[in-house]
XYZ file of C-alpha atoms in Angstrom:
608
model
C 141.180 32.149 35.823
C 137.647 30.962 35.260
C 135.047 33.339 33.887
C 133.010 35.341 36.397
C 129.300 34.365 36.477
C 127.061 37.211 35.290
C 124.840 37.098 38.382
C 127.807 37.764 40.627
C 128.530 41.121 39.052
C 126.093 42.739 41.395
C 128.116 41.492 44.343
C 131.472 42.990 43.437
C 133.040 45.128 46.230
C 131.351 48.473 46.634
C 133.294 51.731 46.965
C 134.655 52.275 50.437
C 132.212 55.087 51.324
C 129.193 52.902 50.494
C 130.559 50.040 52.561
C 130.981 52.490 55.420
C 127.382 53.663 54.991
C 126.153 50.067 55.086
C 128.181 49.458 58.229
C 126.544 52.429 59.869
C 123.120 51.062 58.957
C 124.027 47.648 60.292
C 125.852 48.575 63.472
C 125.238 52.115 64.630
C 121.745 51.808 63.229
C 120.972 49.187 65.827
C 120.211 45.992 63.876
C 119.275 43.641 66.661
C 121.648 40.722 67.093
C 119.714 37.471 67.308
C 121.018 34.927 69.837
C 122.128 31.662 68.254
C 120.571 28.514 69.631
C 123.336 27.051 71.782
C 123.696 25.361 75.142
C 124.575 27.495 78.125
C 128.343 28.052 78.394
C 130.286 26.315 81.076
C 131.699 28.348 83.930
C 134.792 30.179 82.850
C 134.092 29.655 79.160
C 134.015 32.596 76.804
C 130.639 34.024 75.745
C 128.993 32.265 72.797
C 129.188 33.885 69.407
C 125.959 35.691 68.431
C 125.045 35.853 64.789
C 124.160 39.259 63.371
C 120.848 39.791 61.618
C 122.827 41.368 58.780
C 123.254 38.453 56.378
C 124.486 38.903 52.849
C 121.020 39.301 51.359
C 120.001 41.947 53.863
C 123.268 43.773 53.371
C 122.689 43.813 49.636
C 119.118 45.083 50.070
C 120.245 47.932 52.314
C 123.056 48.881 50.005
C 120.828 48.882 46.946
C 118.173 50.925 48.786
C 120.697 53.600 49.725
C 122.156 53.660 46.210
C 118.667 54.141 44.770
C 117.944 56.889 47.281
C 121.161 58.686 46.354
C 120.206 58.355 42.694
C 116.812 59.941 43.302
C 114.748 56.738 42.943
C 113.019 57.245 46.271
C 110.033 55.018 45.507
C 112.091 51.870 44.911
C 114.462 52.785 47.730
C 111.471 53.021 50.058
C 110.163 49.615 48.990
C 113.533 47.940 49.529
C 113.999 49.587 52.912
C 110.521 48.607 54.106
C 111.165 45.012 53.006
C 114.462 45.006 54.902
C 112.820 46.474 58.002
C 110.109 43.818 58.048
C 112.606 41.035 57.559
C 115.023 42.293 60.190
C 112.392 43.624 62.620
C 114.705 46.579 63.197
C 113.298 49.877 64.526
C 115.796 52.134 62.809
C 115.229 50.563 59.433
C 111.507 51.230 59.825
C 112.399 54.796 60.707
C 114.610 55.018 57.612
C 111.723 53.749 55.481
C 109.535 56.494 56.935
C 112.205 59.062 56.114
C 112.337 57.866 52.505
C 108.541 58.057 52.212
C 108.598 61.596 53.590
C 111.408 62.550 51.220
C 109.229 61.220 48.373
C 106.404 63.459 49.658
C 104.133 60.512 50.325
C 102.415 60.977 53.652
C 100.188 57.952 53.055
C 103.218 55.694 52.531
C 104.855 57.106 55.650
C 101.759 56.333 57.709
C 101.469 52.853 56.147
C 105.081 52.249 57.154
C 104.380 53.220 60.735
C 101.378 50.895 60.817
C 103.604 48.075 59.536
C 106.197 49.029 62.130
C 103.649 48.821 64.917
C 102.263 45.507 63.606
C 105.745 44.029 63.440
C 106.889 45.412 66.807
C 103.698 45.934 68.846
C 105.559 47.168 71.933
C 107.536 49.855 70.118
C 107.149 53.293 71.719
C 109.226 54.856 68.945
C 106.677 53.696 66.354
C 103.833 55.346 68.234
C 105.829 58.538 68.617
C 106.597 58.558 64.895
C 102.923 58.009 64.067
C 101.933 60.990 66.196
C 104.600 63.171 64.593
C 103.354 62.257 61.116
C 99.728 62.892 62.018
C 100.689 66.320 63.340
C 102.688 67.098 60.191
C 99.772 65.953 58.008
C 97.223 67.784 60.215
C 95.014 64.749 60.813
C 93.589 65.220 64.310
C 90.809 62.664 63.739
C 93.396 59.838 63.764
C 95.317 60.917 66.851
C 93.249 59.459 69.692
C 94.404 55.831 69.545
C 98.174 56.398 69.233
C 98.033 59.174 71.810
C 96.288 56.944 74.324
C 98.753 54.139 73.546
C 101.734 56.429 74.086
C 100.403 57.511 77.471
C 99.763 53.884 78.462
C 103.345 52.930 77.566
C 104.835 55.581 79.864
C 105.996 54.610 83.351
C 103.312 55.479 85.888
C 105.542 58.197 87.369
C 105.857 59.916 83.961
C 102.247 59.821 82.796
C 101.283 63.118 84.399
C 104.096 64.939 82.607
C 103.181 63.288 79.297
C 99.549 64.304 79.714
C 100.580 67.860 80.583
C 102.398 68.061 77.230
C 99.311 67.015 75.242
C 97.931 70.579 74.722
C 101.236 71.754 73.303
C 101.313 68.819 70.869
C 97.671 69.096 69.809
C 98.002 72.853 69.486
C 99.716 72.224 66.141
C 96.433 71.080 64.578
C 94.351 73.640 62.697
C 91.004 72.072 63.619
C 90.941 72.810 67.345
C 87.536 71.186 68.062
C 88.708 67.903 66.467
C 91.948 68.083 68.406
C 89.884 68.508 71.578
C 87.704 65.514 70.643
C 90.825 63.396 70.110
C 92.170 64.434 73.503
C 88.865 63.605 75.185
C 89.057 60.073 73.790
C 92.729 59.621 74.608
C 92.469 61.000 78.147
C 89.180 59.337 79.082
C 90.922 56.641 81.207
C 92.822 59.289 83.183
C 90.344 62.030 84.131
C 89.063 60.139 87.166
C 92.264 58.387 88.260
C 93.987 59.941 91.266
C 97.578 60.365 90.013
C 96.588 61.746 86.593
C 93.198 63.415 86.980
C 94.506 66.928 87.648
C 96.885 66.822 84.683
C 94.160 65.350 82.433
C 91.508 67.900 83.396
C 93.995 70.758 83.079
C 94.990 69.552 79.605
C 91.333 69.303 78.572
C 90.652 72.765 79.990
C 93.486 74.254 77.952
C 92.381 72.465 74.774
C 88.771 73.547 75.341
C 89.949 77.131 75.597
C 91.911 76.745 72.354
C 88.780 75.297 70.716
C 86.821 78.403 71.775
C 84.698 76.462 74.235
C 85.234 78.585 77.364
C 82.322 77.068 79.280
C 83.764 73.582 78.970
C 87.234 74.911 79.807
C 85.915 76.547 82.968
C 84.154 73.343 84.021
C 87.351 71.297 83.642
C 89.411 73.903 85.524
C 86.831 74.093 88.309
C 86.744 70.294 88.717
C 90.532 70.054 88.658
C 90.812 72.617 91.457
C 88.078 70.925 93.453
C 90.157 67.742 93.367
C 93.511 69.473 93.948
C 93.095 73.025 95.362
C 96.865 73.623 95.415
C 97.452 72.804 91.721
C 98.681 75.861 89.774
C 97.920 74.458 86.305
C 94.126 74.898 86.389
C 94.552 78.391 87.836
C 96.766 79.455 84.950
C 94.048 78.263 82.562
C 91.483 80.208 84.597
C 93.613 83.338 84.183
C 93.456 82.954 80.406
C 89.704 82.391 80.675
C 89.010 85.616 82.557
C 88.307 87.798 79.482
C 85.664 85.342 78.217
C 84.409 83.811 81.469
C 84.378 86.326 84.340
C 83.493 83.490 86.744
C 86.999 82.102 86.187
C 88.390 84.909 88.331
C 86.729 83.348 91.380
C 88.923 80.276 90.899
C 92.023 82.463 90.735
C 91.115 84.407 93.844
C 90.294 81.203 95.734
C 93.707 79.783 94.882
C 95.525 82.976 95.862
C 93.767 83.000 99.220
C 95.761 79.890 100.150
C 98.974 80.309 102.080
C 100.857 78.024 99.687
C 99.878 79.949 96.563
C 102.784 80.319 94.140
C 104.151 83.806 93.570
C 104.316 83.137 89.827
C 100.519 82.735 89.794
C 100.036 86.045 91.619
C 102.316 87.739 89.089
C 100.284 86.187 86.282
C 97.103 87.468 87.929
C 98.607 90.970 88.099
C 99.388 90.694 84.387
C 95.805 89.612 83.636
C 94.451 92.557 85.639
C 96.788 94.884 83.764
C 95.431 93.579 80.446
C 91.939 94.484 81.644
C 93.211 97.954 82.637
C 92.475 97.187 86.288
C 95.706 98.722 87.474
C 94.424 99.565 90.953
C 93.876 95.868 91.637
C 97.067 94.898 89.798
C 99.002 97.208 92.106
C 97.503 95.433 95.141
C 98.736 92.078 93.822
C 102.233 93.408 93.199
C 102.369 94.809 96.707
C 101.711 91.309 98.048
C 104.344 89.777 95.778
C 106.970 92.276 96.860
C 106.285 91.692 100.548
C 107.374 88.092 100.033
C 109.986 88.553 97.303
C 111.296 92.132 97.434
C 114.315 91.496 95.191
C 112.400 91.979 91.943
C 113.347 95.280 90.262
C 110.994 94.607 87.355
C 108.012 94.241 89.659
C 109.014 97.409 91.518
C 109.208 99.279 88.205
C 105.754 98.131 87.129
C 104.315 98.953 90.549
C 105.919 102.393 90.377
C 104.338 103.023 86.972
C 100.921 101.970 88.282
C 101.251 104.199 91.330
C 102.251 107.229 89.276
C 99.177 106.690 87.119
C 97.059 106.368 90.274
C 98.713 109.486 91.726
C 99.977 107.596 94.770
C 103.101 109.695 94.420
C 104.939 109.064 97.689
C 104.558 105.288 97.409
C 105.534 105.489 93.740
C 108.758 107.284 94.614
C 109.621 104.628 97.194
C 108.986 101.841 94.666
C 111.094 103.515 92.007
C 113.978 103.961 94.439
C 114.186 100.151 94.600
C 114.563 100.063 90.816
C 117.271 102.703 90.694
C 119.196 101.111 93.560
C 119.147 97.755 91.789
C 120.225 99.385 88.500
C 123.107 101.153 90.230
C 124.210 97.936 91.917
C 124.001 95.886 88.745
C 125.634 98.434 86.460
C 124.593 99.500 83.000
C 125.641 96.206 81.422
C 123.530 93.977 83.680
C 120.502 92.136 82.350
C 117.560 94.482 82.186
C 115.136 94.152 85.100
C 112.108 94.216 82.815
C 112.503 90.452 82.287
C 110.644 89.996 85.569
C 107.953 92.535 84.777
C 104.437 91.139 85.253
C 103.229 93.064 82.215
C 105.111 90.582 80.066
C 107.398 93.149 78.426
C 110.687 91.827 77.117
C 113.894 93.494 78.248
C 114.759 96.407 75.964
C 118.021 96.247 74.031
C 119.155 99.563 75.495
C 120.844 98.650 78.823
C 119.913 102.081 80.231
C 116.197 101.802 79.374
C 115.005 100.575 82.776
C 116.849 103.258 84.746
C 115.735 105.958 82.302
C 112.107 104.884 82.604
C 112.355 104.905 86.403
C 113.879 108.405 86.290
C 111.117 109.622 83.974
C 108.464 108.241 86.340
C 110.269 109.851 89.276
C 110.037 113.205 87.509
C 106.326 112.722 86.885
C 105.643 111.754 90.498
C 107.436 114.867 91.773
C 105.636 117.053 89.250
C 102.296 115.664 90.430
C 103.346 116.467 93.995
C 104.005 120.051 92.898
C 107.778 119.817 93.377
C 108.758 121.148 89.958
C 112.378 121.778 90.867
C 112.851 118.143 91.868
C 111.059 116.980 88.731
C 113.437 118.960 86.535
C 116.441 117.699 88.470
C 115.392 114.112 87.819
C 115.013 114.811 84.109
C 118.514 116.285 84.046
C 119.852 112.802 84.886
C 118.995 111.521 81.412
C 121.846 112.379 79.033
C 121.033 114.273 75.836
C 121.898 111.297 73.642
C 119.189 109.211 75.336
C 116.392 111.797 75.296
C 113.258 110.663 73.465
C 109.835 112.279 73.025
C 108.557 111.039 76.384
C 111.397 112.891 78.154
C 110.838 115.976 76.020
C 107.103 116.042 76.816
C 107.718 115.613 80.545
C 110.205 118.486 80.590
C 107.796 120.648 78.580
C 105.054 119.840 81.086
C 107.285 121.013 83.938
C 108.157 124.220 82.087
C 104.482 124.886 81.337
C 103.647 124.422 85.021
C 106.365 127.016 85.778
C 104.645 129.471 83.439
C 107.146 128.993 80.591
C 104.527 127.978 78.022
C 106.253 129.441 74.966
C 109.471 127.601 75.821
C 107.529 124.413 76.504
C 105.805 124.557 73.120
C 109.054 125.285 71.334
C 110.710 122.347 73.100
C 108.204 119.753 71.888
C 108.195 121.300 68.397
C 111.950 121.513 67.918
C 113.779 119.757 70.752
C 116.457 117.225 69.817
C 115.610 113.553 70.364
C 117.554 110.381 69.640
C 115.028 109.217 67.024
C 113.092 111.840 65.133
C 109.325 111.117 65.314
C 106.785 111.852 62.634
C 105.466 115.442 62.657
C 102.056 114.386 63.981
C 103.676 113.045 67.161
C 105.185 116.457 67.916
C 101.891 118.195 67.152
C 99.926 115.911 69.500
C 102.548 116.406 72.208
C 102.284 120.177 71.916
C 98.495 119.961 72.087
C 98.753 117.838 75.226
C 100.993 120.398 76.915
C 98.389 123.065 76.167
C 95.483 120.921 77.370
C 97.213 120.043 80.625
C 97.420 123.759 81.438
C 93.842 124.482 80.354
C 94.891 126.324 77.199
C 91.896 125.083 75.215
C 91.659 127.712 72.472
C 95.324 127.463 71.350
C 95.053 123.654 71.519
C 91.966 123.804 69.306
C 93.686 125.941 66.671
C 96.769 123.742 66.699
C 94.809 120.514 66.235
C 92.534 122.064 63.634
C 95.578 123.053 61.588
C 96.901 119.508 61.778
C 93.552 118.071 60.703
C 93.403 120.371 57.699
C 96.673 118.864 56.537
C 95.522 115.268 57.264
C 91.708 115.369 56.927
C 91.196 111.617 57.494
C 93.396 111.277 60.582
C 91.023 109.837 63.194
C 93.443 110.469 66.073
C 93.543 114.186 65.307
C 89.742 114.205 64.928
C 89.244 112.617 68.331
C 91.682 114.939 70.092
C 90.093 117.969 68.445
C 86.635 116.750 69.527
C 87.774 116.518 73.153
C 89.064 120.094 73.041
C 85.889 121.293 71.283
C 83.831 119.901 74.168
C 85.843 121.904 76.703
C 85.142 125.016 74.626
C 81.394 124.156 74.630
C 81.487 123.665 70.849
C 79.246 120.635 71.161
C 78.065 120.518 67.564
C 81.658 120.471 66.366
C 82.497 117.776 68.895
C 79.625 115.535 67.808
C 80.364 115.990 64.099
C 84.007 115.079 64.652
C 83.203 111.987 66.747
C 80.627 110.752 64.252
C 83.220 111.170 61.514
C 85.643 109.060 63.571
C 82.989 106.355 63.983
C 82.263 106.387 60.243
C 85.940 105.988 59.345
C 86.765 103.617 62.199
C 83.640 101.792 63.437
C 85.543 99.868 66.103
C 86.858 103.010 67.826
C 85.455 102.573 71.343
C 86.865 105.917 72.480
C 84.635 107.848 70.063
C 81.485 105.939 71.038
C 82.240 106.372 74.719
C 83.098 110.073 74.467
C 79.907 111.012 72.630
C 77.713 108.865 74.883
C 79.271 110.296 78.027
C 78.981 113.885 76.786
C 75.279 113.460 75.985
C 74.609 111.906 79.387
C 76.616 114.529 81.233
C 74.495 117.247 79.600
C 71.272 115.266 80.199
C 70.537 114.964 76.467
C 69.177 112.050 74.397
C 69.811 109.598 77.203
C 68.590 106.520 75.317
C 71.044 107.303 72.532
C 73.754 107.993 75.087
C 73.178 104.575 76.647
C 73.290 102.882 73.250
C 76.579 104.579 72.366
C 78.262 103.672 75.631
C 76.965 100.102 75.456
C 78.540 99.805 72.005
C 81.793 101.111 73.442
C 81.562 98.467 76.182
C 81.072 95.747 73.580
C 84.198 96.937 71.792
C 86.273 97.280 74.990
C 84.468 95.352 77.751
C 87.142 95.877 80.414
C 87.844 99.589 80.026
C 87.194 101.154 83.466
C 86.443 104.557 81.955
C 83.678 103.024 79.844
C 82.307 101.424 83.023
C 82.323 104.916 84.536
C 80.348 106.226 81.549
C 77.853 103.372 81.830
C 77.344 104.138 85.502
C 76.928 107.837 84.816
C 74.330 107.198 82.092
C 72.403 104.908 84.440
C 72.413 107.614 87.088
C 71.095 110.160 84.597
C 68.384 107.674 83.650
C 67.267 107.512 87.283
C 68.817 104.152 88.148
C 71.192 104.946 91.008
C 71.585 101.395 92.317
C 72.719 100.130 88.904
C 74.942 103.189 88.679
C 76.628 102.482 92.032
C 77.489 98.900 91.038
C 79.100 100.020 87.778
C 80.923 102.972 89.315
C 82.303 100.832 92.135
C 83.726 98.399 89.581
C 85.306 101.266 87.685
C 86.731 102.860 90.838
C 88.119 99.572 92.123
C 89.804 98.900 88.786
C 91.232 102.397 88.379
C 90.504 104.829 91.213
C 90.654 107.948 89.044
C 89.548 111.217 90.612
C 86.752 111.805 88.063
C 85.342 108.342 88.742
C 85.480 109.207 92.435
C 83.526 112.402 91.715
C 80.765 110.419 89.971
C 80.635 107.614 92.525
C 80.500 110.092 95.386
C 77.635 111.993 93.767
C 75.541 108.847 93.282
C 76.198 107.746 96.873
C 75.247 111.245 98.036
C 71.977 111.060 96.099
C 71.220 107.699 97.757
C 71.717 109.223 101.184
C 74.951 107.296 101.831
C 76.805 110.464 102.674
C 79.605 109.090 104.819
C 80.626 106.774 101.978
C 80.410 109.649 99.506
C 82.647 111.852 101.646
C 85.200 109.074 101.977
C 85.314 108.529 98.192
C 85.623 112.258 97.503
C 88.391 112.697 100.057
C 90.326 109.866 98.430
C 89.894 111.570 95.059
C 91.026 114.919 96.432
C 94.074 113.271 98.008
C 95.105 112.016 94.576
C 94.427 115.219 92.637
C 93.259 118.200 94.683
C 92.853 120.547 91.740
C 90.732 118.308 89.531
C 88.065 120.388 87.826
C 85.352 117.707 87.745
C 85.666 117.031 91.465
C 85.739 120.721 92.303
C 82.600 121.405 90.212
C 80.786 118.443 91.786
C 81.495 119.608 95.331
C 80.501 123.191 94.528
C 77.255 122.154 92.867
C 76.280 119.919 95.788
C 77.502 122.520 98.291
C 79.736 119.995 100.016
C 82.786 120.967 102.004
C 85.462 118.383 102.672
């Protein structure tokens, strides 16, 4: 046998697994077969043989590249693979070269590979997609515009709108939101004024403008998108997110919802946005409209029932909650929890009984507010002992206190068994609330004071003690406590609001009162009770028209009886007595025994 040439040693048969790997690269990897130059076959003749692009040299290069990669020599493996990709013009070999560059932690090489890929195969969509993925991974928004525009251009005309709609999600990965927005503006420039894509493009730019903290620009894009396509839900959903920063965005939402073809999902989203601004009176109105059209939504009924209990619309609340309990009974305890559909965005609790238990608890509260204490207690009895938590304990204690069983009520919240033992402060605050609800101000004061002595920097205990001190006319104590809260927790809007309101209500230091409440409004701009305080301060300052506007907003958002008392008094002072009487009667209907309303009517010598 003749001697084997030295140069042939590199071509000896590889182990079977490496040959298999090379076969995968060559075949499954998609090396494009190049047609051999041959005359057209005659009819009936077999198809001509096509030569593979995988010649011996290319096979050797691929094999050596993979061997180097397995040995950890990623740099050389990358170079060999890129050379093979250029020679073969194969997409998957370019992709493999990118993978090797990424494995070697060389983002610049990976991007250079994609540029070579695109230069070699200018029509490749996969190359553009890979370039965009790399730019996102490397957080380079400044380089995104050209490949993004190219990708959109390469899509079929029927798919461009969907591709454009996905742009905000893709660009949301970039840390520099303004640069991402600038890239989108360049990429989408050809599409913002073209009929089939303009709504999607403007909606995408609106969403990216919002992410870049440019709400004015976002609102302009959303407004123009809706002007061009009034039935499009996308711009409205952006407008909903804009509402906290751009109040004018709500006009777009309301205009959309006024249309007969408005989507229920948008109305539910609007209810959620109103809820987040504590405008539960208006949120309840939206849910009522949803449930007229789609009544089979236990989650929406539950949320509506909770709103109505808070608003003291007790009879309607009971009817809403009956829908929830009927659905729970029909579905059984193991059914998916109805809270998935809740417009407040809450996820379904893990406890399969949680929805029914919450509905029962709200039922008990509604009956208690109606004065039917026996029914309230009967509802609470439906919750088994092993599922009782502090909210159930407090509700039962409230019923007992209303029956005159105060000592038992206090003992219950102090010592009653619950499924998860809360921290001691929770029980103390619950006991204080039971006392406050029954007007037991002195015992509540002593209880809270004892808790504060044990935890002298607890701002929650300070605030609660301040509220009780005010009811006992211990105004110096109240102010000292609230100022201590503000010193320890400067962003506590409750403390600013409470002190400002108290000063205004007593007609003292009105300029300071206004400043305090304005600071509270800056900290919590959508709180309806702060709006009530602002209106009340304006009234005390002799500005009744400004007061009416603020109080109407507060009452519309959350028609609480004390807001009704204030609004009615300002209307009365303006001579609009029929309106005042109507507002007061509505307040009395909700809570006939409210002390603020009763004092207002007595002072003004008004009989309803």
